[in-house]
Structures are given as C-alpha cells and as structure tokens.
Amino acid sequence: MQLDERTREHLAQIRDMCEADCQALDADDKNLDSITFEAYLRSRGANDVSLATATVWTRAMLGQEPRDVSALCFLDYCKCGGGLLQMRSDRKHGGQYLRIRQGTQAFSLGLASSLPEGTVRLSSPVYSVVRGGDQLVKVQASGSIYSCRKVITTIPTPALRAINFHPKLPLAKQAWIESATYGYYTKAMMEFRSPFWVKKGFCGLAQSFVGPASVVRDSCSPDDHKYILTCFLTGDPGRAWASLSTPERERSLLEQLEKLFGVETLGQEFIQMKTYEWVHDEWSGWGCPCPALTPGVIDTVGSGALRESCGNLHFAGTETATEWRGYMEGAIRSGERAAAEVIKGFNAGVTARL
C-alpha cells in the first residue's frame, strides 16, 4: 500500500501525539479511562489509515482491537516501556531488540538448577490460599498443603480466578482480576530452507492491516541453520485464522508471505510450521502477552490495586510492573519489588507483649 505525503504526515502526527500523551500520562487519568483507545484516536482526528495503523499496535502488543481497550490502559502500557516508540523499536534499548538463541526458558531452567533439589515443585496447581488468624498462610497445591509466613503469587491475573482465597481478596483487587481480559495471540514459526527474504534485500520485518499475521519478524538462528519467519496472529484476523484447519493455516500464511516479500511458489522453500496458541494454555490464564482493561476499571479501583499486598499475600508478575509491563524485564522488576516487601515485613520483627 503506497501512502501519499499528506497521509504520511497525518500518520506521523497521530503517532507523535500518542507518544507525547503517554510520556505525560497520569496513571489515574479519569478522562482517558472513560473512553476506548479507538474513541481517543477518533476524538483527536485520526482517519481510517491512522486507525488501521494504531490497530496494528494494539494487536501486536496486546492481541486486542482499539475498540476493546481503555485509552488509559493502552497509553500507560506504552509508558511502562519508555513510550510507544521505544516499545515498538528494534534498536538498542527497544522492546524488540534482543532474542535468546537457546530460548527464554533457559533462564528459568538455569535459576532452578541453582536451587536445592526439590525446591521447585512442578505440575502442582494451587487450588486454595487460606490466611489464618495465626498469621500463617496455608496453600493447597495438588495433594499437598504448605504452611508459610508469606506468599508471593506471580501468575497471570486471569489465572487467579481459578484459586479460592479465604478470606476473599479486597473488592478492588477482585474487580481488577475479574475485569482483566486477554486478546487473541498466537505465534506461528514458519521454517524455510533458506532466508529467501534476505536474498530479496528485505530485513524480514513486516506489519499488516489485514492479516492473517499482524506482524512478521525474522527469528533466524544462522549458526543453527534455522531460517524462520515468526508470524504473530492477533486480534480479529488471528481469530479468523484460528478457525481454519492446519493445512489451511499454513497455506494462508504462505500466501501472505508471498505477497509481502514478492516471491512465488514459496511452498517449495517451506519446511514446517510450529505454533503456540495461548488461548489453550490454562496456566497462562488462556492468553498472552498481557491482559488489558476496558474503560472505567482503573478509575473505579485505582491504578495500583493489582500490585498492592494483602496481609501476608504479595502480588508480582509482569502485569504488576510499573516499568516494562508485559515483558520479562517487568516480571523481574516486579519480583524484586515483591521480595523487598516480604523482607521488609520480616525485618519489622515481632512486638513483645508484657
């Protein structure tokens, strides 16, 4: 799609407006939380092309449509990553800058290997968390009950709905948990015999208004002789793609890649497609990468409701981060914050009574 100079200027103005607004954002701005991100854009003069571009942002970053997300929620999400431009950037310090050759699970496996054997319990879903009058917390996980002084939960907000808390969590936290929603988000890794796009002079990055993939990225590992374009199926086009059979899914993506990179008979280069659909993952809360909120929730419960501790319960996870929310960086920062809360509680000591 070729854009004339006037349209490009308008797009730049809308982009810069969003960047400026998220940089100056008040996380409890009632006006911005009263409207959707789409209404926010329209109220500031966005035309159809600008809205289509912004739709790529919300789909790529949240798997959501602009009509489904509070303007405050989306702009604050951007601000947490240094701004819209930094979160979308492939440059150094940008949200898309680094990849891990061994896969991101290498981090958790490495950390687990440094702990005493048996410390990490897998395949042990938590069913209930009970806070007693003796200041102990009892956690029922599978067939075991653990008694502890402090609990930190880091699971995604929608997954908290599957746990029974006694006594119940504060109303503001309950409202946040019940209101948080994922969009549709699936990753499809298309493996080829060679990096055909490089031969054509392309970097492998593409964005689409119409899909099926909203974003395509080069995720090759040349040292491993793996030539992969990772396609992100998100939002409404992603849901439509998900309804297809596996051969139809492959065919639709190959057709899109042929158009994007100007090649024919791409099937001859194609090896296999590997997908991961978070909508089928119960333990992620049936979604990825980060839940969003509709208008009115933040105004009702407050921007800090999710991360506030509750007695001996502490809440971490990337959604609670104030920096790089939705990213592993945010998850680590939230864990450090929750750990500091626990240590502070322990250091407070016990008050002696006569």
PDB file of C-alpha atoms in Angstrom, residues 5-21 40-41 44-47 50 53 57 84-85:
ATOM      1  CA  GLU A   5       2.846  12.543   1.543  1.00  0.00           C
ATOM      2  CA  ARG A   6      -0.201  14.059   3.209  1.00  0.00           C
ATOM      3  CA  THR A   7      -1.260  10.696   4.647  1.00  0.00           C
ATOM      4  CA  ARG A   8       2.265  10.014   5.892  1.00  0.00           C
ATOM      5  CA  GLU A   9       2.338  13.379   7.645  1.00  0.00           C
ATOM      6  CA  HIS A  10      -1.014  12.653   9.299  1.00  0.00           C
ATOM      7  CA  LEU A  11       0.231   9.258  10.468  1.00  0.00           C
ATOM      8  CA  ALA A  12       3.326  10.863  11.956  1.00  0.00           C
ATOM      9  CA  GLN A  13       1.188  13.445  13.759  1.00  0.00           C
ATOM     10  CA  ILE A  14      -1.050  10.768  15.318  1.00  0.00           C
ATOM     11  CA  ARG A  15       1.962   8.667  16.297  1.00  0.00           C
ATOM     12  CA  ASP A  16       3.724  11.656  17.864  1.00  0.00           C
ATOM     13  CA  MET A  17       0.535  12.674  19.682  1.00  0.00           C
ATOM     14  CA  CYS A  18       0.251   9.218  21.244  1.00  0.00           C
ATOM     15  CA  GLU A  19       3.917   9.299  22.191  1.00  0.00           C
ATOM     16  CA  ALA A  20       3.596  12.718  23.841  1.00  0.00           C
ATOM     17  CA  ASP A  21       0.419  11.745  25.699  1.00  0.00           C
ATOM     18  CA  TYR A  40      -9.412   8.577  21.873  1.00  0.00           C
ATOM     19  CA  LEU A  41      -7.872   8.424  18.395  1.00  0.00           C
ATOM     20  CA  ARG A  44      -8.113  13.659  18.021  1.00  0.00           C
ATOM     21  CA  GLY A  45      -8.740  13.493  14.312  1.00  0.00           C
ATOM     22  CA  ALA A  46      -7.377  10.064  13.354  1.00  0.00           C
ATOM     23  CA  ASN A  47      -8.537   8.982   9.896  1.00  0.00           C
ATOM     24  CA  SER A  50      -4.211   6.151  11.132  1.00  0.00           C
ATOM     25  CA  THR A  53      -2.005   1.665  11.899  1.00  0.00           C
ATOM     26  CA  TRP A  57      -0.076  -1.514  17.588  1.00  0.00           C
ATOM     27  CA  LEU A  84       5.135   3.837  22.226  1.00  0.00           C
ATOM     28  CA  LEU A  85       8.203   4.293  20.022  1.00  0.00           C
TER      29      LEU A  85
END
